[in-house]
Amino acid sequence: MKYLKCKWIHDFMNEPTIIISEIDENRFETRKIEIFRDGKFGLAAPNLEYMNTRLGEVPLPDMEEIAKDEQFEVQSISSQEFNEMWRDKIQSFIRLLKD
């Protein structure tokens, strides 16, 4: 697995500003976290879609290709960093379901 964190620079109020993806050897997303300007978040996994966040249907381009677009700042992150963020957002999601 590979892990990408991408800052999306834009003025759209209903679109995420941070997209964090776990991608498999074929570059398909297997889990995704989207963070919005107002602090809300979305999650996606094969059996989970929250806040209209969905896994991509096509392979992600490599980092160099993404970075060519000036509206994106992309970096590789570790599996540990991704899993910590995923765990934190899943716990928040569970709390929201209980409320």
PDB file of N, CA and C in Angstrom:
ATOM      1  N   MET A   1       0.833  -1.180   0.000  1.00  0.00           N
ATOM      2  CA  MET A   1       0.000   0.000   0.000  1.00  0.00           C
ATOM      3  C   MET A   1       0.882   1.249   0.000  1.00  0.00           C
ATOM      4  N   LYS A   2       0.353   2.294  -0.597  1.00  0.00           N
ATOM      5  CA  LYS A   2       0.975   3.616  -0.562  1.00  0.00           C
ATOM      6  C   LYS A   2      -0.050   4.576   0.026  1.00  0.00           C
ATOM      7  N   TYR A   3       0.455   5.691   0.531  1.00  0.00           N
ATOM      8  CA  TYR A   3      -0.413   6.648   1.211  1.00  0.00           C
ATOM      9  C   TYR A   3      -0.074   8.051   0.747  1.00  0.00           C
ATOM     10  N   LEU A   4      -1.099   8.789   0.329  1.00  0.00           N
ATOM     11  CA  LEU A   4      -0.915  10.147  -0.177  1.00  0.00           C
ATOM     12  C   LEU A   4      -1.769  11.123   0.610  1.00  0.00           C
ATOM     13  N   LYS A   5      -1.207  12.283   0.856  1.00  0.00           N
ATOM     14  CA  LYS A   5      -1.948  13.391   1.455  1.00  0.00           C
ATOM     15  C   LYS A   5      -1.867  14.544   0.461  1.00  0.00           C
ATOM     16  N   CYS A   6      -3.029  15.017   0.056  1.00  0.00           N
ATOM     17  CA  CYS A   6      -3.092  16.024  -0.997  1.00  0.00           C
ATOM     18  C   CYS A   6      -3.885  17.240  -0.509  1.00  0.00           C
ATOM     19  N   LYS A   7      -3.244  18.397  -0.563  1.00  0.00           N
ATOM     20  CA  LYS A   7      -3.944  19.650  -0.265  1.00  0.00           C
ATOM     21  C   LYS A   7      -4.505  20.176  -1.579  1.00  0.00           C
ATOM     22  N   TRP A   8      -5.802  20.453  -1.594  1.00  0.00           N
ATOM     23  CA  TRP A   8      -6.475  20.957  -2.795  1.00  0.00           C
ATOM     24  C   TRP A   8      -6.745  22.435  -2.564  1.00  0.00           C
ATOM     25  N   ILE A   9      -6.117  23.276  -3.344  1.00  0.00           N
ATOM     26  CA  ILE A   9      -6.231  24.728  -3.190  1.00  0.00           C
ATOM     27  C   ILE A   9      -7.339  25.225  -4.106  1.00  0.00           C
ATOM     28  N   HIS A  10      -8.441  25.665  -3.491  1.00  0.00           N
ATOM     29  CA  HIS A  10      -9.609  26.111  -4.258  1.00  0.00           C
ATOM     30  C   HIS A  10     -10.507  26.974  -3.383  1.00  0.00           C
ATOM     31  N   ASP A  11     -11.560  27.515  -3.972  1.00  0.00           N
ATOM     32  CA  ASP A  11     -12.523  28.353  -3.255  1.00  0.00           C
ATOM     33  C   ASP A  11     -13.904  27.719  -3.146  1.00  0.00           C
ATOM     34  N   PHE A  12     -14.032  26.445  -3.476  1.00  0.00           N
ATOM     35  CA  PHE A  12     -15.329  25.764  -3.408  1.00  0.00           C
ATOM     36  C   PHE A  12     -15.667  25.459  -1.951  1.00  0.00           C
ATOM     37  N   MET A  13     -16.823  25.888  -1.501  1.00  0.00           N
ATOM     38  CA  MET A  13     -17.197  25.699  -0.099  1.00  0.00           C
ATOM     39  C   MET A  13     -17.588  24.254   0.225  1.00  0.00           C
ATOM     40  N   ASN A  14     -18.094  23.513  -0.737  1.00  0.00           N
ATOM     41  CA  ASN A  14     -18.590  22.162  -0.472  1.00  0.00           C
ATOM     42  C   ASN A  14     -17.651  21.060  -0.939  1.00  0.00           C
ATOM     43  N   GLU A  15     -16.395  21.389  -1.147  1.00  0.00           N
ATOM     44  CA  GLU A  15     -15.405  20.404  -1.582  1.00  0.00           C
ATOM     45  C   GLU A  15     -14.296  20.312  -0.534  1.00  0.00           C
ATOM     46  N   PRO A  16     -13.668  19.152  -0.392  1.00  0.00           N
ATOM     47  CA  PRO A  16     -12.608  19.003   0.614  1.00  0.00           C
ATOM     48  C   PRO A  16     -11.370  19.827   0.264  1.00  0.00           C
ATOM     49  N   THR A  17     -10.633  20.195   1.299  1.00  0.00           N
ATOM     50  CA  THR A  17      -9.366  20.898   1.092  1.00  0.00           C
ATOM     51  C   THR A  17      -8.170  19.969   1.306  1.00  0.00           C
ATOM     52  N   ILE A  18      -8.419  18.853   1.996  1.00  0.00           N
ATOM     53  CA  ILE A  18      -7.387  17.832   2.208  1.00  0.00           C
ATOM     54  C   ILE A  18      -7.985  16.480   1.824  1.00  0.00           C
ATOM     55  N   ILE A  19      -7.256  15.720   1.007  1.00  0.00           N
ATOM     56  CA  ILE A  19      -7.671  14.374   0.607  1.00  0.00           C
ATOM     57  C   ILE A  19      -6.526  13.432   0.946  1.00  0.00           C
ATOM     58  N   ILE A  20      -6.828  12.427   1.761  1.00  0.00           N
ATOM     59  CA  ILE A  20      -5.812  11.484   2.216  1.00  0.00           C
ATOM     60  C   ILE A  20      -6.240  10.096   1.740  1.00  0.00           C
ATOM     61  N   SER A  21      -5.391   9.444   0.965  1.00  0.00           N
ATOM     62  CA  SER A  21      -5.767   8.186   0.326  1.00  0.00           C
ATOM     63  C   SER A  21      -4.787   7.066   0.623  1.00  0.00           C
ATOM     64  N   GLU A  22      -5.340   5.891   0.837  1.00  0.00           N
ATOM     65  CA  GLU A  22      -4.574   4.656   0.860  1.00  0.00           C
ATOM     66  C   GLU A  22      -4.798   4.027  -0.509  1.00  0.00           C
ATOM     67  N   ILE A  23      -3.707   3.683  -1.211  1.00  0.00           N
ATOM     68  CA  ILE A  23      -3.854   3.140  -2.561  1.00  0.00           C
ATOM     69  C   ILE A  23      -3.116   1.806  -2.672  1.00  0.00           C
ATOM     70  N   ASP A  24      -3.703   0.905  -3.453  1.00  0.00           N
ATOM     71  CA  ASP A  24      -3.124  -0.427  -3.615  1.00  0.00           C
ATOM     72  C   ASP A  24      -2.072  -0.432  -4.724  1.00  0.00           C
ATOM     73  N   GLU A  25      -1.546  -1.619  -5.016  1.00  0.00           N
ATOM     74  CA  GLU A  25      -0.466  -1.748  -6.003  1.00  0.00           C
ATOM     75  C   GLU A  25      -0.891  -1.355  -7.415  1.00  0.00           C
ATOM     76  N   ASN A  26      -2.203  -1.330  -7.677  1.00  0.00           N
ATOM     77  CA  ASN A  26      -2.714  -0.902  -8.979  1.00  0.00           C
ATOM     78  C   ASN A  26      -3.163   0.554  -8.977  1.00  0.00           C
ATOM     79  N   ARG A  27      -2.889   1.260  -7.875  1.00  0.00           N
ATOM     80  CA  ARG A  27      -3.162   2.696  -7.685  1.00  0.00           C
ATOM     81  C   ARG A  27      -4.651   2.994  -7.481  1.00  0.00           C
ATOM     82  N   PHE A  28      -5.439   1.985  -7.111  1.00  0.00           N
ATOM     83  CA  PHE A  28      -6.838   2.216  -6.745  1.00  0.00           C
ATOM     84  C   PHE A  28      -6.916   2.554  -5.263  1.00  0.00           C
ATOM     85  N   GLU A  29      -7.803   3.489  -4.927  1.00  0.00           N
ATOM     86  CA  GLU A  29      -8.010   3.830  -3.525  1.00  0.00           C
ATOM     87  C   GLU A  29      -8.692   2.670  -2.802  1.00  0.00           C
ATOM     88  N   THR A  30      -8.215   2.383  -1.586  1.00  0.00           N
ATOM     89  CA  THR A  30      -8.850   1.374  -0.750  1.00  0.00           C
ATOM     90  C   THR A  30      -9.496   1.999   0.484  1.00  0.00           C
ATOM     91  N   ARG A  31      -8.980   3.139   0.912  1.00  0.00           N
ATOM     92  CA  ARG A  31      -9.600   3.944   1.975  1.00  0.00           C
ATOM     93  C   ARG A  31      -9.278   5.405   1.694  1.00  0.00           C
ATOM     94  N   LYS A  32     -10.191   6.283   2.110  1.00  0.00           N
ATOM     95  CA  LYS A  32      -9.996   7.707   1.842  1.00  0.00           C
ATOM     96  C   LYS A  32     -10.589   8.531   2.978  1.00  0.00           C
ATOM     97  N   ILE A  33      -9.895   9.613   3.306  1.00  0.00           N
ATOM     98  CA  ILE A  33     -10.378  10.616   4.252  1.00  0.00           C
ATOM     99  C   ILE A  33     -10.411  11.949   3.508  1.00  0.00           C
ATOM    100  N   GLU A  34     -11.513  12.660   3.616  1.00  0.00           N
ATOM    101  CA  GLU A  34     -11.603  14.013   3.062  1.00  0.00           C
ATOM    102  C   GLU A  34     -11.880  14.963   4.218  1.00  0.00           C
ATOM    103  N   ILE A  35     -11.134  16.057   4.271  1.00  0.00           N
ATOM    104  CA  ILE A  35     -11.322  17.057   5.318  1.00  0.00           C
ATOM    105  C   ILE A  35     -11.742  18.360   4.650  1.00  0.00           C
ATOM    106  N   PHE A  36     -12.800  18.956   5.196  1.00  0.00           N
ATOM    107  CA  PHE A  36     -13.386  20.158   4.616  1.00  0.00           C
ATOM    108  C   PHE A  36     -12.948  21.408   5.369  1.00  0.00           C
ATOM    109  N   ARG A  37     -13.107  22.535   4.719  1.00  0.00           N
ATOM    110  CA  ARG A  37     -12.718  23.841   5.244  1.00  0.00           C
ATOM    111  C   ARG A  37     -13.290  24.102   6.639  1.00  0.00           C
ATOM    112  N   ASP A  38     -14.517  23.643   6.874  1.00  0.00           N
ATOM    113  CA  ASP A  38     -15.188  23.896   8.157  1.00  0.00           C
ATOM    114  C   ASP A  38     -14.865  22.851   9.217  1.00  0.00           C
ATOM    115  N   GLY A  39     -13.950  21.926   8.931  1.00  0.00           N
ATOM    116  CA  GLY A  39     -13.555  20.915   9.897  1.00  0.00           C
ATOM    117  C   GLY A  39     -14.317  19.610   9.777  1.00  0.00           C
ATOM    118  N   LYS A  40     -15.388  19.591   9.007  1.00  0.00           N
ATOM    119  CA  LYS A  40     -16.112  18.338   8.803  1.00  0.00           C
ATOM    120  C   LYS A  40     -15.228  17.390   8.000  1.00  0.00           C
ATOM    121  N   PHE A  41     -15.585  16.118   8.020  1.00  0.00           N
ATOM    122  CA  PHE A  41     -14.787  15.131   7.307  1.00  0.00           C
ATOM    123  C   PHE A  41     -15.687  14.085   6.665  1.00  0.00           C
ATOM    124  N   GLY A  42     -15.153  13.436   5.654  1.00  0.00           N
ATOM    125  CA  GLY A  42     -15.810  12.316   5.002  1.00  0.00           C
ATOM    126  C   GLY A  42     -14.877  11.125   5.005  1.00  0.00           C
ATOM    127  N   LEU A  43     -15.470   9.944   4.935  1.00  0.00           N
ATOM    128  CA  LEU A  43     -14.702   8.693   4.925  1.00  0.00           C
ATOM    129  C   LEU A  43     -15.221   7.784   3.823  1.00  0.00           C
ATOM    130  N   ALA A  44     -14.320   6.997   3.261  1.00  0.00           N
ATOM    131  CA  ALA A  44     -14.736   5.982   2.283  1.00  0.00           C
ATOM    132  C   ALA A  44     -13.831   4.765   2.427  1.00  0.00           C
ATOM    133  N   ALA A  45     -14.449   3.615   2.280  1.00  0.00           N
ATOM    134  CA  ALA A  45     -13.774   2.314   2.254  1.00  0.00           C
ATOM    135  C   ALA A  45     -14.696   1.408   1.441  1.00  0.00           C
ATOM    136  N   PRO A  46     -14.294   0.183   1.149  1.00  0.00           N
ATOM    137  CA  PRO A  46     -15.164  -0.666   0.327  1.00  0.00           C
ATOM    138  C   PRO A  46     -16.601  -0.787   0.844  1.00  0.00           C
ATOM    139  N   ASN A  47     -16.800  -0.789   2.145  1.00  0.00           N
ATOM    140  CA  ASN A  47     -18.144  -0.926   2.706  1.00  0.00           C
ATOM    141  C   ASN A  47     -18.585   0.310   3.483  1.00  0.00           C
ATOM    142  N   LEU A  48     -18.010   1.468   3.179  1.00  0.00           N
ATOM    143  CA  LEU A  48     -18.315   2.680   3.931  1.00  0.00           C
ATOM    144  C   LEU A  48     -18.252   3.904   3.029  1.00  0.00           C
ATOM    145  N   GLU A  49     -19.301   4.709   3.086  1.00  0.00           N
ATOM    146  CA  GLU A  49     -19.305   6.028   2.446  1.00  0.00           C
ATOM    147  C   GLU A  49     -19.979   6.976   3.426  1.00  0.00           C
ATOM    148  N   TYR A  50     -19.248   7.985   3.862  1.00  0.00           N
ATOM    149  CA  TYR A  50     -19.777   8.960   4.806  1.00  0.00           C
ATOM    150  C   TYR A  50     -19.523  10.359   4.266  1.00  0.00           C
ATOM    151  N   MET A  51     -20.537  11.211   4.325  1.00  0.00           N
ATOM    152  CA  MET A  51     -20.486  12.598   3.844  1.00  0.00           C
ATOM    153  C   MET A  51     -20.195  12.665   2.340  1.00  0.00           C
ATOM    154  N   ASN A  52     -20.789  11.763   1.600  1.00  0.00           N
ATOM    155  CA  ASN A  52     -20.638  11.716   0.136  1.00  0.00           C
ATOM    156  C   ASN A  52     -19.212  11.450  -0.334  1.00  0.00           C
ATOM    157  N   THR A  53     -18.359  10.985   0.558  1.00  0.00           N
ATOM    158  CA  THR A  53     -17.001  10.613   0.166  1.00  0.00           C
ATOM    159  C   THR A  53     -17.042   9.202  -0.395  1.00  0.00           C
ATOM    160  N   ARG A  54     -16.439   9.034  -1.561  1.00  0.00           N
ATOM    161  CA  ARG A  54     -16.422   7.739  -2.234  1.00  0.00           C
ATOM    162  C   ARG A  54     -15.011   7.429  -2.717  1.00  0.00           C
ATOM    163  N   LEU A  55     -14.731   6.146  -2.842  1.00  0.00           N
ATOM    164  CA  LEU A  55     -13.455   5.739  -3.428  1.00  0.00           C
ATOM    165  C   LEU A  55     -13.474   6.045  -4.915  1.00  0.00           C
ATOM    166  N   GLY A  56     -12.314   6.411  -5.449  1.00  0.00           N
ATOM    167  CA  GLY A  56     -12.218   6.657  -6.876  1.00  0.00           C
ATOM    168  C   GLY A  56     -12.481   5.392  -7.677  1.00  0.00           C
ATOM    169  N   GLU A  57     -12.998   5.564  -8.876  1.00  0.00           N
ATOM    170  CA  GLU A  57     -13.309   4.424  -9.742  1.00  0.00           C
ATOM    171  C   GLU A  57     -12.201   4.114 -10.737  1.00  0.00           C
ATOM    172  N   VAL A  58     -11.206   4.966 -10.799  1.00  0.00           N
ATOM    173  CA  VAL A  58     -10.062   4.764 -11.695  1.00  0.00           C
ATOM    174  C   VAL A  58      -8.773   4.897 -10.876  1.00  0.00           C
ATOM    175  N   PRO A  59      -7.681   4.338 -11.360  1.00  0.00           N
ATOM    176  CA  PRO A  59      -6.411   4.453 -10.631  1.00  0.00           C
ATOM    177  C   PRO A  59      -5.973   5.918 -10.498  1.00  0.00           C
ATOM    178  N   LEU A  60      -5.356   6.230  -9.358  1.00  0.00           N
ATOM    179  CA  LEU A  60      -4.819   7.576  -9.163  1.00  0.00           C
ATOM    180  C   LEU A  60      -3.547   7.745  -9.990  1.00  0.00           C
ATOM    181  N   PRO A  61      -3.328   8.936 -10.515  1.00  0.00           N
ATOM    182  CA  PRO A  61      -2.043   9.193 -11.186  1.00  0.00           C
ATOM    183  C   PRO A  61      -0.917   9.174 -10.152  1.00  0.00           C
ATOM    184  N   ASP A  62       0.322   9.064 -10.607  1.00  0.00           N
ATOM    185  CA  ASP A  62       1.428   9.097  -9.657  1.00  0.00           C
ATOM    186  C   ASP A  62       1.611  10.523  -9.119  1.00  0.00           C
ATOM    187  N   MET A  63       2.402  10.637  -8.060  1.00  0.00           N
ATOM    188  CA  MET A  63       2.559  11.925  -7.376  1.00  0.00           C
ATOM    189  C   MET A  63       3.070  13.017  -8.309  1.00  0.00           C
ATOM    190  N   GLU A  64       3.984  12.669  -9.185  1.00  0.00           N
ATOM    191  CA  GLU A  64       4.556  13.667 -10.092  1.00  0.00           C
ATOM    192  C   GLU A  64       3.484  14.246 -11.010  1.00  0.00           C
ATOM    193  N   GLU A  65       2.591  13.388 -11.468  1.00  0.00           N
ATOM    194  CA  GLU A  65       1.512  13.839 -12.350  1.00  0.00           C
ATOM    195  C   GLU A  65       0.546  14.752 -11.585  1.00  0.00           C
ATOM    196  N   ILE A  66       0.186  14.360 -10.361  1.00  0.00           N
ATOM    197  CA  ILE A  66      -0.710  15.182  -9.541  1.00  0.00           C
ATOM    198  C   ILE A  66      -0.070  16.536  -9.271  1.00  0.00           C
ATOM    199  N   ALA A  67       1.215  16.534  -8.948  1.00  0.00           N
ATOM    200  CA  ALA A  67       1.928  17.765  -8.590  1.00  0.00           C
ATOM    201  C   ALA A  67       2.058  18.742  -9.758  1.00  0.00           C
ATOM    202  N   LYS A  68       1.902  18.279 -10.982  1.00  0.00           N
ATOM    203  CA  LYS A  68       1.959  19.178 -12.138  1.00  0.00           C
ATOM    204  C   LYS A  68       0.817  20.188 -12.129  1.00  0.00           C
ATOM    205  N   ASP A  69      -0.295  19.833 -11.486  1.00  0.00           N
ATOM    206  CA  ASP A  69      -1.447  20.726 -11.386  1.00  0.00           C
ATOM    207  C   ASP A  69      -1.238  21.632 -10.180  1.00  0.00           C
ATOM    208  N   GLU A  70      -1.141  22.929 -10.400  1.00  0.00           N
ATOM    209  CA  GLU A  70      -0.816  23.881  -9.346  1.00  0.00           C
ATOM    210  C   GLU A  70      -1.853  23.960  -8.231  1.00  0.00           C
ATOM    211  N   GLN A  71      -3.046  23.427  -8.458  1.00  0.00           N
ATOM    212  CA  GLN A  71      -4.048  23.483  -7.398  1.00  0.00           C
ATOM    213  C   GLN A  71      -3.869  22.365  -6.366  1.00  0.00           C
ATOM    214  N   PHE A  72      -2.898  21.476  -6.592  1.00  0.00           N
ATOM    215  CA  PHE A  72      -2.651  20.364  -5.672  1.00  0.00           C
ATOM    216  C   PHE A  72      -1.235  20.405  -5.113  1.00  0.00           C
ATOM    217  N   GLU A  73      -1.134  20.189  -3.804  1.00  0.00           N
ATOM    218  CA  GLU A  73       0.149  19.980  -3.137  1.00  0.00           C
ATOM    219  C   GLU A  73       0.084  18.573  -2.551  1.00  0.00           C
ATOM    220  N   VAL A  74       0.889  17.668  -3.076  1.00  0.00           N
ATOM    221  CA  VAL A  74       0.792  16.252  -2.702  1.00  0.00           C
ATOM    222  C   VAL A  74       2.074  15.787  -2.035  1.00  0.00           C
ATOM    223  N   GLN A  75       1.905  14.912  -1.054  1.00  0.00           N
ATOM    224  CA  GLN A  75       3.061  14.320  -0.389  1.00  0.00           C
ATOM    225  C   GLN A  75       2.739  12.882  -0.009  1.00  0.00           C
ATOM    226  N   SER A  76       3.786  12.102   0.107  1.00  0.00           N
ATOM    227  CA  SER A  76       3.659  10.726   0.573  1.00  0.00           C
ATOM    228  C   SER A  76       3.668  10.757   2.097  1.00  0.00           C
ATOM    229  N   ILE A  77       2.837   9.924   2.724  1.00  0.00           N
ATOM    230  CA  ILE A  77       2.846   9.790   4.172  1.00  0.00           C
ATOM    231  C   ILE A  77       3.025   8.316   4.524  1.00  0.00           C
ATOM    232  N   SER A  78       3.337   8.044   5.771  1.00  0.00           N
ATOM    233  CA  SER A  78       3.564   6.658   6.203  1.00  0.00           C
ATOM    234  C   SER A  78       2.240   5.957   6.477  1.00  0.00           C
ATOM    235  N   SER A  79       2.294   4.626   6.490  1.00  0.00           N
ATOM    236  CA  SER A  79       1.106   3.856   6.849  1.00  0.00           C
ATOM    237  C   SER A  79       0.695   4.171   8.277  1.00  0.00           C
ATOM    238  N   GLN A  80       1.658   4.378   9.157  1.00  0.00           N
ATOM    239  CA  GLN A  80       1.346   4.708  10.547  1.00  0.00           C
ATOM    240  C   GLN A  80       0.581   6.026  10.626  1.00  0.00           C
ATOM    241  N   GLU A  81       1.036   7.033   9.900  1.00  0.00           N
ATOM    242  CA  GLU A  81       0.355   8.331   9.911  1.00  0.00           C
ATOM    243  C   GLU A  81      -1.070   8.193   9.365  1.00  0.00           C
ATOM    244  N   PHE A  82      -1.216   7.472   8.248  1.00  0.00           N
ATOM    245  CA  PHE A  82      -2.553   7.275   7.695  1.00  0.00           C
ATOM    246  C   PHE A  82      -3.446   6.558   8.693  1.00  0.00           C
ATOM    247  N   ASN A  83      -2.948   5.464   9.268  1.00  0.00           N
ATOM    248  CA  ASN A  83      -3.771   4.666  10.173  1.00  0.00           C
ATOM    249  C   ASN A  83      -4.153   5.431  11.440  1.00  0.00           C
ATOM    250  N   GLU A  84      -3.285   6.305  11.918  1.00  0.00           N
ATOM    251  CA  GLU A  84      -3.636   7.141  13.065  1.00  0.00           C
ATOM    252  C   GLU A  84      -4.772   8.094  12.707  1.00  0.00           C
ATOM    253  N   MET A  85      -4.685   8.718  11.528  1.00  0.00           N
ATOM    254  CA  MET A  85      -5.759   9.626  11.087  1.00  0.00           C
ATOM    255  C   MET A  85      -7.048   8.851  10.865  1.00  0.00           C
ATOM    256  N   TRP A  86      -6.954   7.676  10.253  1.00  0.00           N
ATOM    257  CA  TRP A  86      -8.133   6.848   9.988  1.00  0.00           C
ATOM    258  C   TRP A  86      -8.816   6.465  11.305  1.00  0.00           C
ATOM    259  N   ARG A  87      -8.019   6.001  12.266  1.00  0.00           N
ATOM    260  CA  ARG A  87      -8.560   5.604  13.567  1.00  0.00           C
ATOM    261  C   ARG A  87      -9.259   6.779  14.248  1.00  0.00           C
ATOM    262  N   ASP A  88      -8.632   7.950  14.211  1.00  0.00           N
ATOM    263  CA  ASP A  88      -9.217   9.147  14.813  1.00  0.00           C
ATOM    264  C   ASP A  88     -10.554   9.492  14.157  1.00  0.00           C
ATOM    265  N   LYS A  89     -10.621   9.462  12.836  1.00  0.00           N
ATOM    266  CA  LYS A  89     -11.865   9.812  12.132  1.00  0.00           C
ATOM    267  C   LYS A  89     -12.937   8.742  12.328  1.00  0.00           C
ATOM    268  N   ILE A  90     -12.551   7.472  12.382  1.00  0.00           N
ATOM    269  CA  ILE A  90     -13.528   6.407  12.638  1.00  0.00           C
ATOM    270  C   ILE A  90     -14.126   6.578  14.035  1.00  0.00           C
ATOM    271  N   GLN A  91     -13.293   6.898  15.020  1.00  0.00           N
ATOM    272  CA  GLN A  91     -13.802   7.127  16.376  1.00  0.00           C
ATOM    273  C   GLN A  91     -14.758   8.311  16.407  1.00  0.00           C
ATOM    274  N   SER A  92     -14.424   9.385  15.689  1.00  0.00           N
ATOM    275  CA  SER A  92     -15.327  10.541  15.600  1.00  0.00           C
ATOM    276  C   SER A  92     -16.633  10.165  14.918  1.00  0.00           C
ATOM    277  N   PHE A  93     -16.548   9.367  13.870  1.00  0.00           N
ATOM    278  CA  PHE A  93     -17.730   8.892  13.143  1.00  0.00           C
ATOM    279  C   PHE A  93     -18.626   8.082  14.076  1.00  0.00           C
ATOM    280  N   ILE A  94     -18.041   7.199  14.851  1.00  0.00           N
ATOM    281  CA  ILE A  94     -18.830   6.382  15.786  1.00  0.00           C
ATOM    282  C   ILE A  94     -19.512   7.260  16.829  1.00  0.00           C
ATOM    283  N   ARG A  95     -18.796   8.265  17.334  1.00  0.00           N
ATOM    284  CA  ARG A  95     -19.430   9.196  18.298  1.00  0.00           C
ATOM    285  C   ARG A  95     -20.608   9.920  17.662  1.00  0.00           C
ATOM    286  N   LEU A  96     -20.461  10.330  16.414  1.00  0.00           N
ATOM    287  CA  LEU A  96     -21.561  11.019  15.719  1.00  0.00           C
ATOM    288  C   LEU A  96     -22.769  10.106  15.572  1.00  0.00           C
ATOM    289  N   LEU A  97     -22.539   8.832  15.310  1.00  0.00           N
ATOM    290  CA  LEU A  97     -23.643   7.879  15.164  1.00  0.00           C
ATOM    291  C   LEU A  97     -24.397   7.688  16.480  1.00  0.00           C
ATOM    292  N   LYS A  98     -23.676   7.783  17.590  1.00  0.00           N
ATOM    293  CA  LYS A  98     -24.287   7.588  18.903  1.00  0.00           C
ATOM    294  C   LYS A  98     -25.115   8.785  19.323  1.00  0.00           C
ATOM    295  N   ASP A  99     -24.784   9.957  18.827  1.00  0.00           N
ATOM    296  CA  ASP A  99     -25.507  11.195  19.221  1.00  0.00           C
ATOM    297  C   ASP A  99     -26.868  11.291  18.574  1.00  0.00           C
TER     298      ASP A  99
END
